[in-house]
mmCIF file of C-alpha atoms and ligand atoms in Angstrom:
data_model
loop_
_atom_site.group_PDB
_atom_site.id
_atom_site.type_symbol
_atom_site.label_atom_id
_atom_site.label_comp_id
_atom_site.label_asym_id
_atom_site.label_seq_id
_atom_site.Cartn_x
_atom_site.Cartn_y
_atom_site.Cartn_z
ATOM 1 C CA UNK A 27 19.406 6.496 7.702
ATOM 2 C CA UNK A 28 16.875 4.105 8.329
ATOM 3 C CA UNK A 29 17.811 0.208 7.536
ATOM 4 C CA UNK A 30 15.685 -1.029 4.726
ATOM 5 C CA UNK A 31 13.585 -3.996 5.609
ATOM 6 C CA UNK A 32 15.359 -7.357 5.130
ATOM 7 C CA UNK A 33 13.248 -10.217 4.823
ATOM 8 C CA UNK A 34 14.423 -14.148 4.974
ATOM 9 C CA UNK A 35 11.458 -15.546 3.408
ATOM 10 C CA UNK A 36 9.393 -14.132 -0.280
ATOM 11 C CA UNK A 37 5.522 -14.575 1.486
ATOM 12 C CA UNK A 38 7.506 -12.127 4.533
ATOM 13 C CA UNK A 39 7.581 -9.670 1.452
ATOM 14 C CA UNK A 40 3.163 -9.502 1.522
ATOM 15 C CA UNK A 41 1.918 -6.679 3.876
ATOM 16 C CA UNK A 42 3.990 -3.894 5.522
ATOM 17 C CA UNK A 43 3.511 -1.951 2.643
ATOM 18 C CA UNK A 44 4.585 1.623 3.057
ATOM 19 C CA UNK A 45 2.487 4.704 3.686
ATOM 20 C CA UNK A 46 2.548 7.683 1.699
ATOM 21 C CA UNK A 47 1.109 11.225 1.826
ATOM 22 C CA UNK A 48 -1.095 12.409 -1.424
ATOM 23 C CA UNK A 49 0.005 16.146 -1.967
ATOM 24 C CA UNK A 50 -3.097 16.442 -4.688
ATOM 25 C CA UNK A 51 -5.677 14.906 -2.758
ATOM 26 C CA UNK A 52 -4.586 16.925 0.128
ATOM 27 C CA UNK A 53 -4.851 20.303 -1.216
ATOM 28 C CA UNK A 54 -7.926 19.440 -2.962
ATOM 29 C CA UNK A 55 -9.369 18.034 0.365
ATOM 30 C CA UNK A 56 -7.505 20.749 2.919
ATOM 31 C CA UNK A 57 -6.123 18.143 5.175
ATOM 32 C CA UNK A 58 -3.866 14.941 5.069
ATOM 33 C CA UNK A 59 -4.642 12.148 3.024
ATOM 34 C CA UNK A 60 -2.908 9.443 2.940
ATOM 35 C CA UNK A 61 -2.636 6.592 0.545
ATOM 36 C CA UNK A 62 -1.442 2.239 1.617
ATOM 37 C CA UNK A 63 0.790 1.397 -1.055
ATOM 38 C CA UNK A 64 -0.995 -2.161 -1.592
ATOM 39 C CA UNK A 65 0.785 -2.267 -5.272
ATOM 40 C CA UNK A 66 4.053 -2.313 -3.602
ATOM 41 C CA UNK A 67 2.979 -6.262 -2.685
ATOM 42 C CA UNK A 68 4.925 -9.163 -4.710
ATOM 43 C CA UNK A 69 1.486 -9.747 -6.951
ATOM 44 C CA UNK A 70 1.321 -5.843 -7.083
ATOM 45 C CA UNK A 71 -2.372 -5.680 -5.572
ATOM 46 C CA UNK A 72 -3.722 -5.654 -1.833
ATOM 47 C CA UNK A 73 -5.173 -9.103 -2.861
ATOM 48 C CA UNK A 74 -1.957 -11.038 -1.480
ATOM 49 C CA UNK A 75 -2.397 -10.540 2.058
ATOM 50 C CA UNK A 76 -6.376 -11.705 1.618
ATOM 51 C CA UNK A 77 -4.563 -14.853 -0.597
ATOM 52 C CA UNK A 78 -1.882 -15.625 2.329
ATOM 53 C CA UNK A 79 -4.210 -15.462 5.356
ATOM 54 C CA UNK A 80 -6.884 -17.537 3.499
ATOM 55 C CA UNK A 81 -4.388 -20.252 2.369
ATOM 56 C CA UNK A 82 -2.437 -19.694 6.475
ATOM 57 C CA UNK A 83 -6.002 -20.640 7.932
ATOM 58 C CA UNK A 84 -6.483 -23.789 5.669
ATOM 59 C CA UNK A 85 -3.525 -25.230 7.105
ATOM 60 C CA UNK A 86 -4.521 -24.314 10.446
ATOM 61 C CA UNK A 87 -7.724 -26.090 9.880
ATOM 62 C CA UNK A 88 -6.025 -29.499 8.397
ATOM 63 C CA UNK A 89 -8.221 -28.776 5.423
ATOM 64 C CA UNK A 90 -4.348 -28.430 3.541
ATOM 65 C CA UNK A 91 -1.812 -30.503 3.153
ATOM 66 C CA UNK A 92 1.506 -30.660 1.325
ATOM 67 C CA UNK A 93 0.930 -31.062 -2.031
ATOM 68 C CA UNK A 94 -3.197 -29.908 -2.031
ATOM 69 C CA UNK A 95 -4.938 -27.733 -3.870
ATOM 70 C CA UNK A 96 -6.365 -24.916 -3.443
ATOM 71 C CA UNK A 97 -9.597 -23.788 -5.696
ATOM 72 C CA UNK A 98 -11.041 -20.200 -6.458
ATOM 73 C CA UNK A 99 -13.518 -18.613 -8.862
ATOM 74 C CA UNK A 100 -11.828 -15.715 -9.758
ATOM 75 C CA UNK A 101 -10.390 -13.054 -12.559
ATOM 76 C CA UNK A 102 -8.541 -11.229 -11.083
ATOM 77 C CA UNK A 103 -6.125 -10.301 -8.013
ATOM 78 C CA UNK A 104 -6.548 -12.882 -5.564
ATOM 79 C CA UNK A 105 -6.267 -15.583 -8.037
ATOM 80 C CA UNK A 106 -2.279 -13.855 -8.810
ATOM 81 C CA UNK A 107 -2.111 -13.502 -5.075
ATOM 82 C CA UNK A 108 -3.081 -17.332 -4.567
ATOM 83 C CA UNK A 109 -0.992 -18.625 -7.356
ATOM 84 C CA UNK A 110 1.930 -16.720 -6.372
ATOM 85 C CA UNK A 111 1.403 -18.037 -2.314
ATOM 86 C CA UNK A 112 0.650 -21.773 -3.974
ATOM 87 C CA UNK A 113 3.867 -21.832 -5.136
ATOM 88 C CA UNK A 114 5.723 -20.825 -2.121
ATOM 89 C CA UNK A 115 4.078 -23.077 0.028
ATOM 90 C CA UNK A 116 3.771 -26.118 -2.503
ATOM 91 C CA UNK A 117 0.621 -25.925 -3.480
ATOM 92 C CA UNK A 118 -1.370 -26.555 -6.907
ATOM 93 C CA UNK A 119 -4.061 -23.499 -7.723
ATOM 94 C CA UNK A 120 -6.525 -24.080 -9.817
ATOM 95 C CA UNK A 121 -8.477 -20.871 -10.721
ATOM 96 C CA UNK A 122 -12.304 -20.903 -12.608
ATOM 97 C CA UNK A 123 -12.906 -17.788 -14.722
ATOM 98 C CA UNK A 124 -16.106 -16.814 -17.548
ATOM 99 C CA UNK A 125 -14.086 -17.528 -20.729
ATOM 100 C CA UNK A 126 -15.575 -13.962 -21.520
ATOM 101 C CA UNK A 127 -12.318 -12.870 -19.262
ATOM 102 C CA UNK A 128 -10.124 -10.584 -20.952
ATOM 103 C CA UNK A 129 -6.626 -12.494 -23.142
ATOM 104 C CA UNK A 130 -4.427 -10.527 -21.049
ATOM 105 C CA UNK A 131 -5.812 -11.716 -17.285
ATOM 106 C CA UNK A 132 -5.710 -15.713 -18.924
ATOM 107 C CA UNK A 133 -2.247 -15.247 -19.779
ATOM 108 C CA UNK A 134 -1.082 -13.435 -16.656
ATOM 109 C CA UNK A 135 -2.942 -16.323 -13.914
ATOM 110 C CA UNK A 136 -1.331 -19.365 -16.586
ATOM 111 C CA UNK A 137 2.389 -17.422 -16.391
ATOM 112 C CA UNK A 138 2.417 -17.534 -12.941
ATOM 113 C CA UNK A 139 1.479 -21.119 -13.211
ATOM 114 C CA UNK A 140 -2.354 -21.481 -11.878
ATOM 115 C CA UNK A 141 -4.463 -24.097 -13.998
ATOM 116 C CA UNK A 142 -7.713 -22.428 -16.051
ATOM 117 C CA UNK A 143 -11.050 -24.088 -16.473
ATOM 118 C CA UNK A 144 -12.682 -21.862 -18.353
ATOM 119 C CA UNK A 145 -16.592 -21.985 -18.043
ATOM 120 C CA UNK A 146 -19.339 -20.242 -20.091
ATOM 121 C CA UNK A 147 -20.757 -17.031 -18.265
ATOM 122 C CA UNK A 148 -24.026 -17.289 -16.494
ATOM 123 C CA UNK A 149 -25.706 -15.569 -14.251
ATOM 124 C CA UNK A 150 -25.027 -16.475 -10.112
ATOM 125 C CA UNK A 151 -28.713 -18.191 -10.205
ATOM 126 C CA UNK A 152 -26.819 -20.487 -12.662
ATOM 127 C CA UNK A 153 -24.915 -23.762 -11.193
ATOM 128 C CA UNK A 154 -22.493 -23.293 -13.452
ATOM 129 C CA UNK A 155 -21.387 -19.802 -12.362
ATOM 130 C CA UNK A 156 -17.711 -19.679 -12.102
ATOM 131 C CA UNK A 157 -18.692 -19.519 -8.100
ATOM 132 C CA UNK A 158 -20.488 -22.181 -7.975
ATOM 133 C CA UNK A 159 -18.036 -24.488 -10.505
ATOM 134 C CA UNK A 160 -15.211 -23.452 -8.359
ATOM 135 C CA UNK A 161 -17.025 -24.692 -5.065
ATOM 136 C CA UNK A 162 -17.821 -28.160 -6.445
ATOM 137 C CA UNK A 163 -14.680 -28.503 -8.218
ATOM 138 C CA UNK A 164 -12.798 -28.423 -4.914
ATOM 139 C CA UNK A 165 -15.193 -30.839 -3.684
ATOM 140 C CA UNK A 166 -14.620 -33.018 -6.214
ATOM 141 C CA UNK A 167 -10.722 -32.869 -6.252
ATOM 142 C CA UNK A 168 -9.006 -35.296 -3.161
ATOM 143 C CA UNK A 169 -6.267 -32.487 -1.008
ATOM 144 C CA UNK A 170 -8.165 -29.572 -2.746
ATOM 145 C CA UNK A 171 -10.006 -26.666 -0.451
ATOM 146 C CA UNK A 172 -12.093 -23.670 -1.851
ATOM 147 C CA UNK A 173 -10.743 -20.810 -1.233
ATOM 148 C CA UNK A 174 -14.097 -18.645 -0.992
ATOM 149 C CA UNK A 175 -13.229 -15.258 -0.717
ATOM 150 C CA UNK A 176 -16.251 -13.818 -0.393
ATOM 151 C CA UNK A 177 -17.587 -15.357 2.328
ATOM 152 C CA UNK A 178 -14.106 -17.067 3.973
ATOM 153 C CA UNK A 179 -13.794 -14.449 6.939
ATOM 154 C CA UNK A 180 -9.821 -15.200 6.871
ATOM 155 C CA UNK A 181 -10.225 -12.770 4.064
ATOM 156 C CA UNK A 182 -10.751 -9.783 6.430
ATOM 157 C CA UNK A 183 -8.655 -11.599 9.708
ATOM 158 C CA UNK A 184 -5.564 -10.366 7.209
ATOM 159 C CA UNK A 185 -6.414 -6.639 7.449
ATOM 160 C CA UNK A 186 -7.554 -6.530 11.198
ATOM 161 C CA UNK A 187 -4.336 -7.964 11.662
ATOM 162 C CA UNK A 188 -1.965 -6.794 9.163
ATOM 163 C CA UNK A 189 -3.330 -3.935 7.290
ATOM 164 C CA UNK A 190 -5.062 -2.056 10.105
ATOM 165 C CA UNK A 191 -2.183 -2.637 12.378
ATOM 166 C CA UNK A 192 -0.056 -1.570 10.126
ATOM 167 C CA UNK A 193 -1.363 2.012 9.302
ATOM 168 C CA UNK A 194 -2.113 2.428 13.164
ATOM 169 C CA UNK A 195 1.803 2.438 13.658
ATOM 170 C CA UNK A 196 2.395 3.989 10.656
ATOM 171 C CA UNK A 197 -0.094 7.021 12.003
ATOM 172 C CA UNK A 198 0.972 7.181 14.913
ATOM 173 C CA UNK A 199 -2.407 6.720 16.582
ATOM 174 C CA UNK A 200 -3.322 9.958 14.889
ATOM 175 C CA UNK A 201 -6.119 8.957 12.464
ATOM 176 C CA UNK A 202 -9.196 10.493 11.518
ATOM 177 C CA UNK A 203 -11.140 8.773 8.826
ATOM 178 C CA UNK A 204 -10.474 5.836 7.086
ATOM 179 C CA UNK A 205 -11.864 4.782 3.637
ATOM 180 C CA UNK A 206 -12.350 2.296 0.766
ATOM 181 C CA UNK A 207 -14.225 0.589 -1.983
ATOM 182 C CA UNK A 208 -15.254 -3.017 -1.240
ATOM 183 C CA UNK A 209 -15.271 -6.301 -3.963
ATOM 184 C CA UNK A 210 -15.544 -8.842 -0.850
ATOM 185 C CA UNK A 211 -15.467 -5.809 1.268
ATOM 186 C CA UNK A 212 -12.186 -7.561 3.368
ATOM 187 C CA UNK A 213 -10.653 -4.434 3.370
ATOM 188 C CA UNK A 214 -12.794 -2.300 4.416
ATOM 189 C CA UNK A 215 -14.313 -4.346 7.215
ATOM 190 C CA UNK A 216 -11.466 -5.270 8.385
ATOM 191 C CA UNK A 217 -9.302 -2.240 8.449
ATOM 192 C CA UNK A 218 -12.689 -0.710 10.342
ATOM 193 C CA UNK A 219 -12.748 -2.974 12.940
ATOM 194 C CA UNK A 220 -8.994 -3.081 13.552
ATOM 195 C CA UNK A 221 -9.190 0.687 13.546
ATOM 196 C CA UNK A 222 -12.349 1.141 15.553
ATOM 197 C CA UNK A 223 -10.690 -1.572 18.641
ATOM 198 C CA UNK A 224 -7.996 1.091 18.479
ATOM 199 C CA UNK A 225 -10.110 4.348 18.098
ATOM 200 C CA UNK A 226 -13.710 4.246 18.443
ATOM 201 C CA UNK A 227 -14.004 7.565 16.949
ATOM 202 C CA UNK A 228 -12.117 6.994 13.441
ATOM 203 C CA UNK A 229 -14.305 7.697 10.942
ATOM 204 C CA UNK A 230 -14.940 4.388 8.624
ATOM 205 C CA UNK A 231 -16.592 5.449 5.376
ATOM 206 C CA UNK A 232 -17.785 3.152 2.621
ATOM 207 C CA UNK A 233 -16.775 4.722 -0.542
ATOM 208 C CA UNK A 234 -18.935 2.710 -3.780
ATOM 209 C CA UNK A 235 -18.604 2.789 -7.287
ATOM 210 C CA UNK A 236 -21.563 3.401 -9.683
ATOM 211 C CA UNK A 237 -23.656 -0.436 -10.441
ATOM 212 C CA UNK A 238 -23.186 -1.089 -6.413
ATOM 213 C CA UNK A 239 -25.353 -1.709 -3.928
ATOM 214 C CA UNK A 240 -24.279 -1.007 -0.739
ATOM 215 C CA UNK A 241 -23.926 2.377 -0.911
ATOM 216 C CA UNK A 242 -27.899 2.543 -0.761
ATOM 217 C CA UNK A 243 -27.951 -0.288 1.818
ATOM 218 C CA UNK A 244 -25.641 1.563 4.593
ATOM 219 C CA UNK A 245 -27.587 5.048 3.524
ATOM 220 C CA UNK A 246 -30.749 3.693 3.408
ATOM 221 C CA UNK A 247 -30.819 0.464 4.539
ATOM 222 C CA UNK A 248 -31.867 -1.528 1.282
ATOM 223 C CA UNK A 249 -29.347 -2.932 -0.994
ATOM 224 C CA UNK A 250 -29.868 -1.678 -4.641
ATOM 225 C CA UNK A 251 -27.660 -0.642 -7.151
ATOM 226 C CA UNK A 252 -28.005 2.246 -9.461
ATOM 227 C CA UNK A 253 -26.172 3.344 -12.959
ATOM 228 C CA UNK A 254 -22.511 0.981 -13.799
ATOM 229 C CA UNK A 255 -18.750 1.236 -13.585
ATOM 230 C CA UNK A 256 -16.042 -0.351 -15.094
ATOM 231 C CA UNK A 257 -13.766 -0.738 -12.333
ATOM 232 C CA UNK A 258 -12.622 -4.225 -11.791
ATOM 233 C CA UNK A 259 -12.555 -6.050 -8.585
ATOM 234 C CA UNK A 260 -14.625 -3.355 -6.921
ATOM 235 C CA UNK A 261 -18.949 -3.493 -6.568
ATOM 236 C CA UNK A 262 -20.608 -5.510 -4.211
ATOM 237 C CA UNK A 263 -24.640 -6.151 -4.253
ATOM 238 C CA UNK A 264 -24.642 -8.431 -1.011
ATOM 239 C CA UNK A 265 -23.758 -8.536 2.515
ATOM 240 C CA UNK A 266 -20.963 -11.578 2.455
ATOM 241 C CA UNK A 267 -20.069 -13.200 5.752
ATOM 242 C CA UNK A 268 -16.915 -10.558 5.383
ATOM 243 C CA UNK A 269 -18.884 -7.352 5.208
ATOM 244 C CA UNK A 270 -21.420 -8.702 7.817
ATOM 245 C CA UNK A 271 -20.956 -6.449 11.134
ATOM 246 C CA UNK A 272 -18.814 -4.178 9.164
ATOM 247 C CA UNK A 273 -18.930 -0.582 11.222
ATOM 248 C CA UNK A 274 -19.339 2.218 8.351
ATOM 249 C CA UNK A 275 -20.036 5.458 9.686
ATOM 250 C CA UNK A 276 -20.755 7.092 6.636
ATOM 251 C CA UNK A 277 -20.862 6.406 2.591
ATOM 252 C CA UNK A 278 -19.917 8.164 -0.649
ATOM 253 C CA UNK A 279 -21.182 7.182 -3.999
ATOM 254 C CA UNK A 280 -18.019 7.870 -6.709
ATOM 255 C CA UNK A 281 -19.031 7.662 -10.715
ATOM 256 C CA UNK A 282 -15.608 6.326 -12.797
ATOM 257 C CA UNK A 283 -15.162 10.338 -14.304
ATOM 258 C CA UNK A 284 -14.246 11.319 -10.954
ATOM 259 C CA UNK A 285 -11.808 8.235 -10.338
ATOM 260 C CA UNK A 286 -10.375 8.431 -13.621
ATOM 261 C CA UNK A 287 -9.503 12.093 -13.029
ATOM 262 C CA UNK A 288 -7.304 11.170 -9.814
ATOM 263 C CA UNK A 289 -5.853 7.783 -11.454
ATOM 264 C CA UNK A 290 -4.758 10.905 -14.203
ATOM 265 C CA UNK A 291 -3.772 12.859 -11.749
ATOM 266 C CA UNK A 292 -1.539 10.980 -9.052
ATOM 267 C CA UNK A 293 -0.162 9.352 -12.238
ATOM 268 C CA UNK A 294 0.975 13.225 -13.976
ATOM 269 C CA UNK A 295 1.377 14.859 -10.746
ATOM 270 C CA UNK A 296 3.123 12.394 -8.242
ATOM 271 C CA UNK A 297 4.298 9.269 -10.477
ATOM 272 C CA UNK A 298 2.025 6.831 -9.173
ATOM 273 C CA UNK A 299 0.483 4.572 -12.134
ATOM 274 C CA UNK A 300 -2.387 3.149 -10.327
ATOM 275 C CA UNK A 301 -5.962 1.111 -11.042
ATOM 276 C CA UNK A 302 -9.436 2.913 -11.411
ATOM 277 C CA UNK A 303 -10.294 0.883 -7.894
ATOM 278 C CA UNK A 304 -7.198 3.141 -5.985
ATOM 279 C CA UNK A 305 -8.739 6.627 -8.210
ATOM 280 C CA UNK A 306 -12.079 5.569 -6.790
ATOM 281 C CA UNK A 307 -10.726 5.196 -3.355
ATOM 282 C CA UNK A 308 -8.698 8.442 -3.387
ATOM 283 C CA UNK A 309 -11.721 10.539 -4.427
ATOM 284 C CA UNK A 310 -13.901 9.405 -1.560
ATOM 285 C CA UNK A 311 -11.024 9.515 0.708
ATOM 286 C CA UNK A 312 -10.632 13.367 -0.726
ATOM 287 C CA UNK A 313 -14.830 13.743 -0.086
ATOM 288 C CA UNK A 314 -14.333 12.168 3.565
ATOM 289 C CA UNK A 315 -11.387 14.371 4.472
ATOM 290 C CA UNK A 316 -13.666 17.924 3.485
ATOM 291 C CA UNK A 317 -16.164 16.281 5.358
ATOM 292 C CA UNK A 318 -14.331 16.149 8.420
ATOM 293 C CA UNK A 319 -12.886 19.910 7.623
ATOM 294 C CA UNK A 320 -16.372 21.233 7.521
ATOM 295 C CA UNK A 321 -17.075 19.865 10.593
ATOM 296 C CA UNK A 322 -14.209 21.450 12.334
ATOM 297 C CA UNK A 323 -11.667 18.613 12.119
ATOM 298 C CA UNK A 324 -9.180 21.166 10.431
ATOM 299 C CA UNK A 325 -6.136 18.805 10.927
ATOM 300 C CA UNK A 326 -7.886 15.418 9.848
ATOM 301 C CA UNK A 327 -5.895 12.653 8.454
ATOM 302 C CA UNK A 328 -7.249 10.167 6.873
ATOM 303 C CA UNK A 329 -5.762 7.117 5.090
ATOM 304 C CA UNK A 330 -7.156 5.326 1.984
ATOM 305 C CA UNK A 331 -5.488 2.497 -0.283
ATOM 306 C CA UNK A 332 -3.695 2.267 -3.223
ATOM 307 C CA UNK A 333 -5.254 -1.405 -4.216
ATOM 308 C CA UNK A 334 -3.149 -2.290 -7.214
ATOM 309 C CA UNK A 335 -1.244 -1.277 -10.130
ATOM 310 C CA UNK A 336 -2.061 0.472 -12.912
ATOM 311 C CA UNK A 337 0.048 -1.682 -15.332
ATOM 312 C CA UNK A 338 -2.402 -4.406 -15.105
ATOM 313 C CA UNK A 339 -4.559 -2.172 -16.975
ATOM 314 C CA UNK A 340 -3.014 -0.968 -20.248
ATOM 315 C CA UNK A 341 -5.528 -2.826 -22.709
ATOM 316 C CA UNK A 342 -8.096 -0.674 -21.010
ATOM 317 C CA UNK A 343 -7.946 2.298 -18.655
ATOM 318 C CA UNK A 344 -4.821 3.032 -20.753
ATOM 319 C CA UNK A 345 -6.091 2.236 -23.781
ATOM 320 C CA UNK A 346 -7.744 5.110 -25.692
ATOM 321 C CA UNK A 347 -9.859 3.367 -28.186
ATOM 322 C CA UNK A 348 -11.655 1.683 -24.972
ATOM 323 C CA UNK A 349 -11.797 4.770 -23.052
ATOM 324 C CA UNK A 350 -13.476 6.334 -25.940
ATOM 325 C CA UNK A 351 -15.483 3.232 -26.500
ATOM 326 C CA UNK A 352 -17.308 2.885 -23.035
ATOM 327 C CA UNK A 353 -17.398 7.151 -23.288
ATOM 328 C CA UNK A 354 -14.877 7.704 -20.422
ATOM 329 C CA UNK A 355 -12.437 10.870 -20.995
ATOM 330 C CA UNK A 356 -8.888 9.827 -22.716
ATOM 331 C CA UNK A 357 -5.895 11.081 -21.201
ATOM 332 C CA UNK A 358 -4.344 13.856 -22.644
ATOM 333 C CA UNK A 359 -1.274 12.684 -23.409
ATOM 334 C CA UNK A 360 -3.528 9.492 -24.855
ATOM 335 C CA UNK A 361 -5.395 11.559 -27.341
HETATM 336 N N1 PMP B 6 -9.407 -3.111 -5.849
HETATM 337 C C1 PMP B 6 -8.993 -4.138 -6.607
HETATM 338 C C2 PMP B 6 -8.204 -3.841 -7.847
HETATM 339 C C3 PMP B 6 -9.303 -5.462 -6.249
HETATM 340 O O1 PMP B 6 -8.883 -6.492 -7.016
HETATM 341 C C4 PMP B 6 -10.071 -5.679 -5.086
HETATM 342 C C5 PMP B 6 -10.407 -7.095 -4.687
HETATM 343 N N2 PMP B 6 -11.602 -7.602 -5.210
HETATM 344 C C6 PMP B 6 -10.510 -4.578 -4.335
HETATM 345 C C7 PMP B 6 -10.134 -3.304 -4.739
HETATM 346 C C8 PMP B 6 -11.421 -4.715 -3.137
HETATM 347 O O2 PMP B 6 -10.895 -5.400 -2.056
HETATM 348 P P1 PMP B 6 -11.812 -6.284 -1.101
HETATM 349 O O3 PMP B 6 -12.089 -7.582 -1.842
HETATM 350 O O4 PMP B 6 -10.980 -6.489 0.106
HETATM 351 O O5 PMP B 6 -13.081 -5.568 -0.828
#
């Protein structure tokens, strides 16, 4: 038997997330594919290790101190990731959110003890986006630094170090393709160029969700965004400082029906309850592994991740009134 990892510290517990092999997604794409169980992380998304690098490098840079703050705009994942790191390291988190957020996400960031200011929603041209408020609140605040996501490049140091790393031992060396959705596109640029120092010739595919624009920008070379989704923390219409110099290889464009069917899917068939962001990322990781078949590659592997729970979502992907509301197919044992 293999020893369990032990760990003497709770932030040791972000990153070396297990691998596992997708038996659907497999057989429907004739060769491995493998899924990074990023849900297995203590804030259950792949948005800790993007929360613990970006708060590591503030130290490094003096810009935090004991007892400082750290600031984000954010609704989602790496504002429970930040919270959750805050309060390991002694830090205050102070998280800016459209009060047009969703009951459940307020009461989930104030459990885990981050501090709201709600603002009104406005577009980004706006000063008072949430982006913007978040940046000039940190400003304003003595000890406090912005945690920036988006453009903070520490954001995609954590998965050219850890999450890249990671699946090239857990591979073996023996990887084919490689693919994801991108929010701040982190992941995905990082885990490419961590990949690629390894293995020129993995495959790095941009997989994008309906109401995105980079799928048309690394096909065609012009950002613009067609049709919508309803995935959350996924679609990107810029190049941010942690996309910039990404290398995709290739792109697939994934509408929610066909991420919804493998959230069903891996949830009925292997017991994994997962977001529509993972289904997404599954389905293109499915499309890049036939691709690879057809062009000979008969015993491709190819990794993808799981980015976060599916619990976090019961008000809505596993909610049948909204799935019939925004027209999306309801889960048969929903209906
Ligand atoms: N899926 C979910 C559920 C997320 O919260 C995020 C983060 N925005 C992503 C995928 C995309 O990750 P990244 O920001 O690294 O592109």
């Amino acid at each position: 038997m293999v020893t369990p990892p032990v760990r003497r510290s709770a932030l040791d517990l972000i990153g070396d997330t297990p691998l596992v092999l997708l038996d659907g997604p497999s057989r429907a794409a004739g060769c491995e594919i493998w899924g990074k169980c990023e849900f297995a992380n203590p804030g259950a998304s792949v948005k800790d290790r993007a929360a613990l690098w970006i708060v590591r490098d503030a130290e490094r840079r003096g810009a935090l101190a004991p007892g400082g703050t750290i600031v984000e705009g954010t609704a989602g994942n790496t504002g429970i990731g930040l919270a959750l790191v805050a309060n390991a390291l002694g830090y205050r988190t102070v998280i800016v959110m459209p009060e047009t957020q969703s009951r459940e996400k307020m009461d989930t960031l104030r459990a885990l003890g981050a501090e709201l200011v709600l603002v009104p929603a406005a577009p980004f041209s706006n000063p008072g986006h949430f982006v913007h408020t978040s940046r000039r609140l940190a400003e304003e605040t003595p000890g406090a630094v912005w945690s920036n996501q988006f453009d903070n490049i520490a954001n995609r140091k954590a998965h050219i170090e850890g999450t890249a790393e990671e699946l090239w031992a857990q591979m073996e060396g023996r990887i084919d393709g490689f693919t994801c959705a991108a929010g701040t596109g982190g992941t995905i640029a990082g885990v490419g160029m961590g990949l690629k120092a390894h293995d020129e010739a993995v495959t790095i595919a941009l997989t994008d969700p309906h109401g995105a624009a980079l799928y048309n920008f690394y096909a065609h070379g012009e950002l613009r965004a067609e049709g919508s989704s309803v995935a959350e923390g996924i679609g990107q219409s810029r190049i941010t400082a942690n996309l910039e110099g990404a290398p995709i290889d290739t792109q697939f464009r994934i509408s929610d029906d066909e991420g919804i069917a493998w959230v069903g899917r891996l949830l009925q068939e292997e017991g994994l309850c997962l977001g529509l962001s993972s289904g997404i990322n599954v389905a293109g990781a499915v499309a890049l592994g036939r691709q690879l078949v057809a062009a000979g590659r008969k015993d491709a592997r190819v990794a993808t991740i799981l980015c976060d729970t599916g619990f976090r979502y019961l008000s809505t992907l596993f909610n049948r009134a909204w799935l019939e509301a925004k027209g999306l197919r309801v889960f048969p044992w929903l209906a």
